[in-house]
PDB file of C-alpha atoms in Angstrom:
ATOM      1  CA  MET T   1       0.000   0.000   0.000  1.00  0.00           C
ATOM      2  CA  VAL T   2       1.348   3.429  -0.965  1.00  0.00           C
ATOM      3  CA  GLU T   3       1.880   5.699   2.018  1.00  0.00           C
ATOM      4  CA  ARG T   4      -0.062   8.937   1.679  1.00  0.00           C
ATOM      5  CA  LYS T   5       1.871  12.191   1.933  1.00  0.00           C
ATOM      6  CA  MET T   6       0.666  13.487   5.302  1.00  0.00           C
ATOM      7  CA  GLU T   7       0.694   9.976   6.720  1.00  0.00           C
ATOM      8  CA  LYS T   8       4.427   9.860   6.079  1.00  0.00           C
ATOM      9  CA  GLU T   9       5.006  12.899   8.307  1.00  0.00           C
ATOM     10  CA  ILE T  10       2.686  11.487  10.966  1.00  0.00           C
ATOM     11  CA  ASN T  11       4.606   8.200  11.008  1.00  0.00           C
ATOM     12  CA  SER T  12       7.869  10.112  11.272  1.00  0.00           C
ATOM     13  CA  PHE T  13       6.451  12.049  14.213  1.00  0.00           C
ATOM     14  CA  MET T  14       5.413   8.793  15.905  1.00  0.00           C
ATOM     15  CA  ILE T  15       8.944   7.426  15.577  1.00  0.00           C
ATOM     16  CA  TYR T  16      10.290  10.643  17.118  1.00  0.00           C
ATOM     17  CA  LEU T  17       7.861  10.411  20.049  1.00  0.00           C
ATOM     18  CA  HIS T  18       8.719   6.773  20.684  1.00  0.00           C
ATOM     19  CA  ASN T  19      12.500   6.920  20.279  1.00  0.00           C
ATOM     20  CA  GLU T  20      13.388  10.413  21.509  1.00  0.00           C
ATOM     21  CA  ARG T  21      10.551  11.567  23.740  1.00  0.00           C
ATOM     22  CA  ARG T  22       9.987   7.999  24.972  1.00  0.00           C
ATOM     23  CA  THR T  23       6.262   8.589  25.309  1.00  0.00           C
ATOM     24  CA  SER T  24       3.832   5.907  26.440  1.00  0.00           C
ATOM     25  CA  GLU T  25       1.886   3.739  24.018  1.00  0.00           C
ATOM     26  CA  ASN T  26      -1.381   5.398  25.078  1.00  0.00           C
ATOM     27  CA  THR T  27       0.038   8.876  24.363  1.00  0.00           C
ATOM     28  CA  GLU T  28       1.270   7.798  20.943  1.00  0.00           C
ATOM     29  CA  MET T  29      -2.097   6.257  20.091  1.00  0.00           C
ATOM     30  CA  SER T  30      -3.840   9.479  21.119  1.00  0.00           C
ATOM     31  CA  TYR T  31      -1.550  11.649  18.942  1.00  0.00           C
ATOM     32  CA  ARG T  32      -1.940   9.330  15.956  1.00  0.00           C
ATOM     33  CA  ARG T  33      -5.725   9.210  16.303  1.00  0.00           C
ATOM     34  CA  ASP T  34      -5.977  13.009  16.443  1.00  0.00           C
ATOM     35  CA  LEU T  35      -3.617  13.596  13.529  1.00  0.00           C
ATOM     36  CA  LEU T  36      -5.260  11.009  11.288  1.00  0.00           C
ATOM     37  CA  LYS T  37      -8.548  12.856  11.798  1.00  0.00           C
ATOM     38  CA  VAL T  38      -6.837  16.058  10.654  1.00  0.00           C
ATOM     39  CA  GLN T  39      -5.448  14.222   7.631  1.00  0.00           C
ATOM     40  CA  HIS T  40      -8.921  12.937   6.720  1.00  0.00           C
ATOM     41  CA  PHE T  41     -10.393  16.432   7.078  1.00  0.00           C
ATOM     42  CA  MET T  42      -7.696  18.002   4.894  1.00  0.00           C
ATOM     43  CA  GLU T  43      -8.030  15.329   2.214  1.00  0.00           C
ATOM     44  CA  ASN T  44     -11.762  16.077   2.063  1.00  0.00           C
ATOM     45  CA  GLN T  45     -10.745  19.683   1.390  1.00  0.00           C
ATOM     46  CA  GLY T  46      -8.509  18.500  -1.459  1.00  0.00           C
ATOM     47  CA  ILE T  47      -5.259  18.978   0.509  1.00  0.00           C
ATOM     48  CA  GLU T  48      -2.924  15.989   0.617  1.00  0.00           C
ATOM     49  CA  ASP T  49       0.451  17.677   1.144  1.00  0.00           C
ATOM     50  CA  VAL T  50       1.115  18.923   4.674  1.00  0.00           C
ATOM     51  CA  LYS T  51       3.137  21.837   3.237  1.00  0.00           C
ATOM     52  CA  LYS T  52      -0.010  23.156   1.556  1.00  0.00           C
ATOM     53  CA  ILE T  53      -1.984  23.348   4.787  1.00  0.00           C
ATOM     54  CA  SER T  54      -2.459  26.974   5.865  1.00  0.00           C
ATOM     55  CA  ALA T  55      -3.286  28.550   9.198  1.00  0.00           C
ATOM     56  CA  THR T  56      -6.775  29.164   7.820  1.00  0.00           C
ATOM     57  CA  ASN T  57      -7.129  25.436   7.103  1.00  0.00           C
ATOM     58  CA  LEU T  58      -6.186  24.608  10.695  1.00  0.00           C
ATOM     59  CA  ASN T  59      -8.693  27.140  12.008  1.00  0.00           C
ATOM     60  CA  SER T  60     -11.326  25.578   9.749  1.00  0.00           C
ATOM     61  CA  TYR T  61     -10.619  22.221  11.327  1.00  0.00           C
ATOM     62  CA  VAL T  62     -11.063  23.644  14.839  1.00  0.00           C
ATOM     63  CA  LEU T  63     -14.339  25.302  13.733  1.00  0.00           C
ATOM     64  CA  TYR T  64     -15.441  21.951  12.330  1.00  0.00           C
ATOM     65  CA  LEU T  65     -14.858  20.329  15.743  1.00  0.00           C
ATOM     66  CA  GLU T  66     -16.804  23.108  17.471  1.00  0.00           C
ATOM     67  CA  LYS T  67     -19.741  22.911  15.041  1.00  0.00           C
ATOM     68  CA  ASN T  68     -19.942  19.167  15.580  1.00  0.00           C
ATOM     69  CA  HIS T  69     -20.222  19.734  19.326  1.00  0.00           C
ATOM     70  CA  PHE T  70     -16.973  18.099  20.390  1.00  0.00           C
ATOM     71  CA  SER T  71     -16.191  18.880  24.019  1.00  0.00           C
ATOM     72  CA  ALA T  72     -13.756  21.641  24.966  1.00  0.00           C
ATOM     73  CA  ALA T  73     -11.418  18.986  26.381  1.00  0.00           C
ATOM     74  CA  THR T  74     -11.426  17.041  23.091  1.00  0.00           C
ATOM     75  CA  ILE T  75     -10.812  20.192  21.039  1.00  0.00           C
ATOM     76  CA  SER T  76      -7.979  21.241  23.362  1.00  0.00           C
ATOM     77  CA  ARG T  77      -6.368  17.809  23.037  1.00  0.00           C
ATOM     78  CA  ASN T  78      -6.594  17.979  19.233  1.00  0.00           C
ATOM     79  CA  ILE T  79      -4.988  21.427  19.247  1.00  0.00           C
ATOM     80  CA  ALA T  80      -2.226  20.160  21.543  1.00  0.00           C
ATOM     81  CA  SER T  81      -1.606  17.272  19.110  1.00  0.00           C
ATOM     82  CA  LEU T  82      -1.398  19.699  16.185  1.00  0.00           C
ATOM     83  CA  LYS T  83       0.987  22.001  18.042  1.00  0.00           C
ATOM     84  CA  ALA T  84       3.301  19.123  18.972  1.00  0.00           C
ATOM     85  CA  PHE T  85       3.198  17.818  15.387  1.00  0.00           C
ATOM     86  CA  TYR T  86       3.971  21.202  13.815  1.00  0.00           C
ATOM     87  CA  HIS T  87       6.645  22.015  16.357  1.00  0.00           C
ATOM     88  CA  TYR T  88       8.356  18.773  15.382  1.00  0.00           C
ATOM     89  CA  MET T  89       8.002  19.382  11.632  1.00  0.00           C
ATOM     90  CA  PHE T  90       9.266  22.972  11.897  1.00  0.00           C
ATOM     91  CA  ARG T  91      12.250  21.853  13.948  1.00  0.00           C
ATOM     92  CA  GLU T  92      13.069  19.164  11.376  1.00  0.00           C
ATOM     93  CA  GLY T  93      12.694  21.563   8.452  1.00  0.00           C
ATOM     94  CA  MET T  94       9.657  19.777   7.001  1.00  0.00           C
ATOM     95  CA  VAL T  95       7.663  23.037   6.978  1.00  0.00           C
ATOM     96  CA  ARG T  96       8.821  26.663   6.710  1.00  0.00           C
ATOM     97  CA  GLU T  97       6.551  28.001   9.432  1.00  0.00           C
ATOM     98  CA  ASP T  98       4.837  26.662  12.547  1.00  0.00           C
ATOM     99  CA  ILE T  99       1.304  27.710  11.617  1.00  0.00           C
ATOM    100  CA  SER T 100      -0.131  25.999  14.704  1.00  0.00           C
ATOM    101  CA  GLU T 101       1.228  28.746  16.980  1.00  0.00           C
ATOM    102  CA  ARG T 102      -1.836  30.893  16.340  1.00  0.00           C
ATOM    103  CA  LEU T 103      -4.268  28.187  17.420  1.00  0.00           C
ATOM    104  CA  LYS T 104      -5.939  28.876  20.759  1.00  0.00           C
ATOM    105  CA  ALA T 105      -7.442  26.150  22.894  1.00  0.00           C
ATOM    106  CA  PRO T 106     -10.915  26.737  24.336  1.00  0.00           C
ATOM    107  CA  ARG T 107     -11.220  27.402  28.025  1.00  0.00           C
ATOM    108  CA  ILE T 108     -11.937  24.183  29.904  1.00  0.00           C
ATOM    109  CA  GLU T 109     -14.098  24.275  32.971  1.00  0.00           C
ATOM    110  CA  LYS T 110     -12.340  21.972  35.392  1.00  0.00           C
ATOM    111  CA  LYS T 111     -14.644  19.467  37.029  1.00  0.00           C
ATOM    112  CA  LEU T 112     -13.899  17.990  40.390  1.00  0.00           C
ATOM    113  CA  PRO T 113     -13.154  14.290  40.165  1.00  0.00           C
ATOM    114  CA  GLU T 114     -15.818  11.843  41.293  1.00  0.00           C
ATOM    115  CA  ILE T 115     -14.868  10.244  44.601  1.00  0.00           C
ATOM    116  CA  LEU T 116     -16.479   7.751  46.945  1.00  0.00           C
ATOM    117  CA  THR T 117     -16.998   8.111  50.669  1.00  0.00           C
ATOM    118  CA  THR T 118     -15.006   5.753  52.854  1.00  0.00           C
ATOM    119  CA  LYS T 119     -18.179   3.779  53.611  1.00  0.00           C
ATOM    120  CA  GLU T 120     -18.839   3.354  49.881  1.00  0.00           C
ATOM    121  CA  VAL T 121     -15.262   2.207  49.333  1.00  0.00           C
ATOM    122  CA  VAL T 122     -15.556  -0.372  52.105  1.00  0.00           C
ATOM    123  CA  ARG T 123     -18.830  -1.688  50.643  1.00  0.00           C
ATOM    124  CA  LEU T 124     -17.269  -1.916  47.190  1.00  0.00           C
ATOM    125  CA  LEU T 125     -14.128  -3.694  48.372  1.00  0.00           C
ATOM    126  CA  GLU T 126     -16.106  -6.206  50.407  1.00  0.00           C
ATOM    127  CA  GLN T 127     -18.312  -7.346  47.516  1.00  0.00           C
ATOM    128  CA  PRO T 128     -15.981 -10.118  46.277  1.00  0.00           C
ATOM    129  CA  CYS T 129     -16.177 -12.122  49.518  1.00  0.00           C
ATOM    130  CA  GLY T 130     -16.468 -15.696  48.235  1.00  0.00           C
ATOM    131  CA  ASP T 131     -13.933 -18.495  47.879  1.00  0.00           C
ATOM    132  CA  THR T 132     -13.846 -18.840  44.092  1.00  0.00           C
ATOM    133  CA  ASP T 133     -10.575 -18.080  42.283  1.00  0.00           C
ATOM    134  CA  LYS T 134     -12.254 -15.144  40.525  1.00  0.00           C
ATOM    135  CA  GLU T 135     -13.544 -13.561  43.730  1.00  0.00           C
ATOM    136  CA  ILE T 136     -10.200 -14.004  45.464  1.00  0.00           C
ATOM    137  CA  ARG T 137      -8.507 -12.323  42.472  1.00  0.00           C
ATOM    138  CA  ASP T 138     -11.087  -9.540  42.314  1.00  0.00           C
ATOM    139  CA  ARG T 139     -10.695  -8.760  46.028  1.00  0.00           C
ATOM    140  CA  ALA T 140      -6.925  -8.559  45.626  1.00  0.00           C
ATOM    141  CA  MET T 141      -7.202  -6.246  42.609  1.00  0.00           C
ATOM    142  CA  LEU T 142      -9.686  -3.877  44.248  1.00  0.00           C
ATOM    143  CA  GLU T 143      -7.783  -3.756  47.544  1.00  0.00           C
ATOM    144  CA  LEU T 144      -4.489  -3.067  45.770  1.00  0.00           C
ATOM    145  CA  LEU T 145      -5.998  -0.398  43.520  1.00  0.00           C
ATOM    146  CA  TYR T 146      -7.390   1.557  46.452  1.00  0.00           C
ATOM    147  CA  ALA T 147      -4.367   0.917  48.678  1.00  0.00           C
ATOM    148  CA  THR T 148      -1.949   2.397  46.153  1.00  0.00           C
ATOM    149  CA  GLY T 149      -3.919   4.722  43.874  1.00  0.00           C
ATOM    150  CA  ILE T 150      -2.236   3.314  40.780  1.00  0.00           C
ATOM    151  CA  ARG T 151      -3.769   3.607  37.319  1.00  0.00           C
ATOM    152  CA  VAL T 152      -5.778   0.672  36.002  1.00  0.00           C
ATOM    153  CA  THR T 153      -3.199   0.172  33.211  1.00  0.00           C
ATOM    154  CA  GLU T 154      -0.493  -0.093  35.855  1.00  0.00           C
ATOM    155  CA  LEU T 155      -2.606  -2.553  37.849  1.00  0.00           C
ATOM    156  CA  ILE T 156      -3.254  -4.961  35.000  1.00  0.00           C
ATOM    157  CA  THR T 157       0.369  -4.873  33.789  1.00  0.00           C
ATOM    158  CA  LEU T 158       1.926  -5.516  37.205  1.00  0.00           C
ATOM    159  CA  LYS T 159       4.302  -8.463  37.301  1.00  0.00           C
ATOM    160  CA  VAL T 160       4.821 -10.801  40.221  1.00  0.00           C
ATOM    161  CA  SER T 161       8.349  -9.437  40.536  1.00  0.00           C
ATOM    162  CA  ASP T 162       6.933  -5.923  41.044  1.00  0.00           C
ATOM    163  CA  VAL T 163       5.350  -6.950  44.354  1.00  0.00           C
ATOM    164  CA  ASN T 164       7.280  -7.119  47.611  1.00  0.00           C
ATOM    165  CA  LEU T 165       4.857  -8.712  50.066  1.00  0.00           C
ATOM    166  CA  SER T 166       7.221  -8.901  53.015  1.00  0.00           C
ATOM    167  CA  MET T 167       8.053  -5.165  52.842  1.00  0.00           C
ATOM    168  CA  GLY T 168       4.582  -4.132  51.669  1.00  0.00           C
ATOM    169  CA  PHE T 169       5.242  -2.195  48.474  1.00  0.00           C
ATOM    170  CA  ILE T 170       4.896  -2.421  44.694  1.00  0.00           C
ATOM    171  CA  LYS T 171       7.066  -1.016  41.920  1.00  0.00           C
ATOM    172  CA  CYS T 172       5.377   0.818  39.053  1.00  0.00           C
ATOM    173  CA  LYS T 173       7.407   1.472  35.932  1.00  0.00           C
ATOM    174  CA  ASP T 174       6.777   3.678  32.923  1.00  0.00           C
ATOM    175  CA  VAL T 175       9.056   4.611  30.045  1.00  0.00           C
ATOM    176  CA  THR T 176      11.157   7.119  31.963  1.00  0.00           C
ATOM    177  CA  LYS T 177      10.877   6.383  35.670  1.00  0.00           C
ATOM    178  CA  GLU T 178      10.011   3.926  38.394  1.00  0.00           C
ATOM    179  CA  ARG T 179       8.121   4.686  41.582  1.00  0.00           C
ATOM    180  CA  VAL T 180       7.714   2.647  44.764  1.00  0.00           C
ATOM    181  CA  ILE T 181       4.296   2.695  46.450  1.00  0.00           C
ATOM    182  CA  PRO T 182       3.524   1.172  49.861  1.00  0.00           C
ATOM    183  CA  PHE T 183       0.383  -0.753  50.697  1.00  0.00           C
ATOM    184  CA  GLY T 184      -1.150  -1.832  53.998  1.00  0.00           C
ATOM    185  CA  GLY T 185      -2.378  -4.927  55.743  1.00  0.00           C
ATOM    186  CA  LYS T 186      -5.741  -5.358  54.005  1.00  0.00           C
ATOM    187  CA  ALA T 187      -4.166  -5.323  50.547  1.00  0.00           C
ATOM    188  CA  LYS T 188      -1.327  -7.543  51.738  1.00  0.00           C
ATOM    189  CA  SER T 189      -3.724 -10.181  53.072  1.00  0.00           C
ATOM    190  CA  ALA T 190      -5.779 -10.129  49.857  1.00  0.00           C
ATOM    191  CA  LEU T 191      -2.665 -10.415  47.685  1.00  0.00           C
ATOM    192  CA  GLN T 192      -1.206 -13.194  49.815  1.00  0.00           C
ATOM    193  CA  ARG T 193      -4.403 -15.220  49.528  1.00  0.00           C
ATOM    194  CA  TYR T 194      -4.575 -14.663  45.766  1.00  0.00           C
ATOM    195  CA  LEU T 195      -0.964 -15.766  45.248  1.00  0.00           C
ATOM    196  CA  ASN T 196      -1.322 -18.779  47.536  1.00  0.00           C
ATOM    197  CA  GLU T 197      -4.759 -20.028  46.492  1.00  0.00           C
ATOM    198  CA  ALA T 198      -5.912 -18.656  43.143  1.00  0.00           C
ATOM    199  CA  ARG T 199      -3.250 -17.408  40.748  1.00  0.00           C
ATOM    200  CA  ASP T 200      -1.817 -20.787  39.756  1.00  0.00           C
ATOM    201  CA  HIS T 201      -5.322 -21.975  38.834  1.00  0.00           C
ATOM    202  CA  MET T 202      -6.039 -18.920  36.688  1.00  0.00           C
ATOM    203  CA  ILE T 203      -2.943 -18.458  34.543  1.00  0.00           C
ATOM    204  CA  ASN T 204      -2.441 -20.454  31.357  1.00  0.00           C
ATOM    205  CA  ALA T 205       1.346 -20.423  31.281  1.00  0.00           C
ATOM    206  CA  PRO T 206       3.139 -21.430  34.497  1.00  0.00           C
ATOM    207  CA  ASP T 207       5.987 -19.064  33.608  1.00  0.00           C
ATOM    208  CA  SER T 208       3.714 -16.026  33.106  1.00  0.00           C
ATOM    209  CA  GLU T 209       5.192 -12.875  34.652  1.00  0.00           C
ATOM    210  CA  TYR T 210       1.886 -11.066  35.040  1.00  0.00           C
ATOM    211  CA  LEU T 211       0.374 -10.830  38.507  1.00  0.00           C
ATOM    212  CA  PHE T 212      -3.275 -10.938  37.462  1.00  0.00           C
ATOM    213  CA  ALA T 213      -5.011 -13.034  34.824  1.00  0.00           C
ATOM    214  CA  ASN T 214      -8.537 -13.063  33.435  1.00  0.00           C
ATOM    215  CA  CYS T 215     -10.806 -16.122  33.507  1.00  0.00           C
ATOM    216  CA  SER T 216      -9.240 -17.322  30.245  1.00  0.00           C
ATOM    217  CA  GLY T 217      -5.771 -17.302  31.768  1.00  0.00           C
ATOM    218  CA  GLN T 218      -4.614 -14.242  29.816  1.00  0.00           C
ATOM    219  CA  PRO T 219      -3.563 -10.841  31.212  1.00  0.00           C
ATOM    220  CA  MET T 220      -6.550  -8.772  32.317  1.00  0.00           C
ATOM    221  CA  SER T 221      -7.720  -6.048  29.900  1.00  0.00           C
ATOM    222  CA  ARG T 222      -8.823  -2.515  30.781  1.00  0.00           C
ATOM    223  CA  GLN T 223     -12.301  -3.304  29.486  1.00  0.00           C
ATOM    224  CA  GLY T 224     -12.457  -6.482  31.558  1.00  0.00           C
ATOM    225  CA  PHE T 225     -11.573  -4.660  34.751  1.00  0.00           C
ATOM    226  CA  TRP T 226     -13.987  -1.824  33.911  1.00  0.00           C
ATOM    227  CA  LYS T 227     -16.849  -4.341  33.694  1.00  0.00           C
ATOM    228  CA  LEU T 228     -15.694  -5.965  36.924  1.00  0.00           C
ATOM    229  CA  ILE T 229     -15.744  -2.764  38.970  1.00  0.00           C
ATOM    230  CA  LYS T 230     -19.104  -1.702  37.487  1.00  0.00           C
ATOM    231  CA  SER T 231     -20.615  -5.022  38.519  1.00  0.00           C
ATOM    232  CA  TYR T 232     -19.372  -4.795  42.102  1.00  0.00           C
ATOM    233  CA  ALA T 233     -20.439  -1.148  42.397  1.00  0.00           C
ATOM    234  CA  LYS T 234     -23.967  -2.164  41.451  1.00  0.00           C
ATOM    235  CA  LYS T 235     -23.944  -4.963  44.031  1.00  0.00           C
ATOM    236  CA  ALA T 236     -22.678  -2.509  46.646  1.00  0.00           C
ATOM    237  CA  GLY T 237     -25.604  -0.181  45.944  1.00  0.00           C
ATOM    238  CA  ILE T 238     -23.343   2.638  44.733  1.00  0.00           C
ATOM    239  CA  THR T 239     -25.357   4.933  42.477  1.00  0.00           C
ATOM    240  CA  ALA T 240     -22.453   7.056  41.244  1.00  0.00           C
ATOM    241  CA  ASP T 241     -21.232   6.210  37.746  1.00  0.00           C
ATOM    242  CA  ILE T 242     -17.816   5.011  38.858  1.00  0.00           C
ATOM    243  CA  THR T 243     -14.849   3.885  36.790  1.00  0.00           C
ATOM    244  CA  PRO T 244     -11.541   2.280  37.794  1.00  0.00           C
ATOM    245  CA  HIS T 245     -10.149   5.830  38.027  1.00  0.00           C
ATOM    246  CA  THR T 246     -12.695   6.632  40.745  1.00  0.00           C
ATOM    247  CA  LEU T 247     -10.726   4.515  43.225  1.00  0.00           C
ATOM    248  CA  ARG T 248      -7.546   6.381  42.267  1.00  0.00           C
ATOM    249  CA  HIS T 249      -9.285   9.711  42.909  1.00  0.00           C
ATOM    250  CA  SER T 250     -10.755   8.397  46.164  1.00  0.00           C
ATOM    251  CA  PHE T 251      -7.344   7.177  47.349  1.00  0.00           C
ATOM    252  CA  ALA T 252      -5.778  10.599  46.716  1.00  0.00           C
ATOM    253  CA  ALA T 253      -8.620  12.641  48.197  1.00  0.00           C
ATOM    254  CA  HIS T 254      -8.842  10.482  51.321  1.00  0.00           C
ATOM    255  CA  MET T 255      -5.090  10.581  51.883  1.00  0.00           C
ATOM    256  CA  VAL T 256      -4.961  14.384  51.583  1.00  0.00           C
ATOM    257  CA  GLU T 257      -8.026  14.788  53.808  1.00  0.00           C
ATOM    258  CA  ASN T 258      -6.321  12.749  56.501  1.00  0.00           C
ATOM    259  CA  GLY T 259      -3.109  14.707  56.573  1.00  0.00           C
ATOM    260  CA  ALA T 260      -0.862  13.222  53.872  1.00  0.00           C
ATOM    261  CA  ASP T 261       1.330  15.930  52.348  1.00  0.00           C
ATOM    262  CA  LEU T 262       0.797  16.765  48.692  1.00  0.00           C
ATOM    263  CA  ARG T 263       4.360  15.931  47.639  1.00  0.00           C
ATOM    264  CA  SER T 264       4.031  12.379  48.958  1.00  0.00           C
ATOM    265  CA  VAL T 265       0.663  11.905  47.261  1.00  0.00           C
ATOM    266  CA  GLN T 266       2.095  13.367  44.051  1.00  0.00           C
ATOM    267  CA  GLU T 267       4.931  10.849  44.159  1.00  0.00           C
ATOM    268  CA  MET T 268       2.603   7.915  44.791  1.00  0.00           C
ATOM    269  CA  LEU T 269       0.243   8.943  41.986  1.00  0.00           C
ATOM    270  CA  GLY T 270       3.103   9.598  39.563  1.00  0.00           C
ATOM    271  CA  HIS T 271       1.979  13.149  38.729  1.00  0.00           C
ATOM    272  CA  SER T 272       4.688  15.150  36.969  1.00  0.00           C
ATOM    273  CA  ASP T 273       3.168  18.466  38.120  1.00  0.00           C
ATOM    274  CA  ILE T 274       1.995  19.046  41.684  1.00  0.00           C
ATOM    275  CA  SER T 275      -0.783  21.328  40.407  1.00  0.00           C
ATOM    276  CA  THR T 276      -2.517  18.151  39.231  1.00  0.00           C
ATOM    277  CA  THR T 277      -2.387  16.801  42.774  1.00  0.00           C
ATOM    278  CA  GLN T 278      -3.461  20.146  44.257  1.00  0.00           C
ATOM    279  CA  ILE T 279      -7.038  19.591  43.097  1.00  0.00           C
ATOM    280  CA  TYR T 280      -7.540  17.030  45.864  1.00  0.00           C
ATOM    281  CA  ALA T 281      -6.641  19.630  48.490  1.00  0.00           C
ATOM    282  CA  ASN T 282      -9.084  22.106  46.960  1.00  0.00           C
ATOM    283  CA  MET T 283     -12.053  19.761  46.882  1.00  0.00           C
ATOM    284  CA  CYS T 284     -15.206  20.435  48.827  1.00  0.00           C
ATOM    285  CA  HIS T 285     -14.597  19.319  52.389  1.00  0.00           C
ATOM    286  CA  GLY T 286     -18.263  18.433  52.745  1.00  0.00           C
ATOM    287  CA  LYS T 287     -17.637  15.364  50.597  1.00  0.00           C
ATOM    288  CA  LEU T 288     -14.548  14.407  52.547  1.00  0.00           C
ATOM    289  CA  ARG T 289     -15.876  15.033  56.064  1.00  0.00           C
ATOM    290  CA  GLU T 290     -15.504  11.488  57.288  1.00  0.00           C
ATOM    291  CA  VAL T 291     -12.144  11.137  59.055  1.00  0.00           C
ATOM    292  CA  TYR T 292     -10.138   7.922  59.173  1.00  0.00           C
ATOM    293  CA  ALA T 293      -8.791   6.394  62.340  1.00  0.00           C
ATOM    294  CA  LYS T 294      -5.473   6.166  60.493  1.00  0.00           C
ATOM    295  CA  ALA T 295      -3.968   7.822  57.417  1.00  0.00           C
ATOM    296  CA  HIS T 296      -5.594   5.156  55.255  1.00  0.00           C
ATOM    297  CA  PRO T 297      -8.795   3.327  56.193  1.00  0.00           C
ATOM    298  CA  ARG T 298      -7.688  -0.045  54.771  1.00  0.00           C
ATOM    299  CA  TYR T 299      -4.296  -0.129  56.469  1.00  0.00           C
TER     300      TYR T 299
END
């Protein structure tokens, strides 16, 4: 298949992101998805060469997104993708001018993250209470997610070697750094039971490195865990539309509410900018009124 003109520059940009910026796979997929939409739009306008795209063409694309009622967050992300793409091309001499500089992102109204009360968290975590391999695994996954505040992608890609049960911590690795996150007694007990009683029955390959497996013996998917947490939330009588990220938000908000300093929470969450963590300190205290006996209620 012949590579189309703009697609060639996009592929070159992807290689740059992967090899030099060492971005994550999710970030690269997001950039590619956004830029391929731009390519499709421009081709419908009869423009196939990236050098023939003008600032007016880019503004037309942004107007197209607005007219089709894309959210401000989506439009801002698309503009950020375009700016990164053009900055790269200008630096490499692929274009004479960075025409994306004049693009302005819409103002985004920041929404407070959805969090659960401590009682809701306890109800959720106690739903998988049976003795089946699946329930033992599910309890371990939920306990560990709330105990550490890690992302669901980090949870499902954890390896057995990333867990230190005796010292009570896990290692989370991304492309550029590694962070160590402690966990408490509840998560430790759930993990110990899963490793002792259930994991060997669930994995297909005895030499599998992954900590958690789905019911087919393969590594758990994001979609699979999303369905799992939705199911247990319903059983727990939680009416909020929660996602796996809700436990991450709840972990952070509860830790800050109970005296954890922002820098420590930032480090555990893996935020590059503390302003991202600051939102948990600014949240409405009415929703965080319940105080733990300890720094973390599941310790």
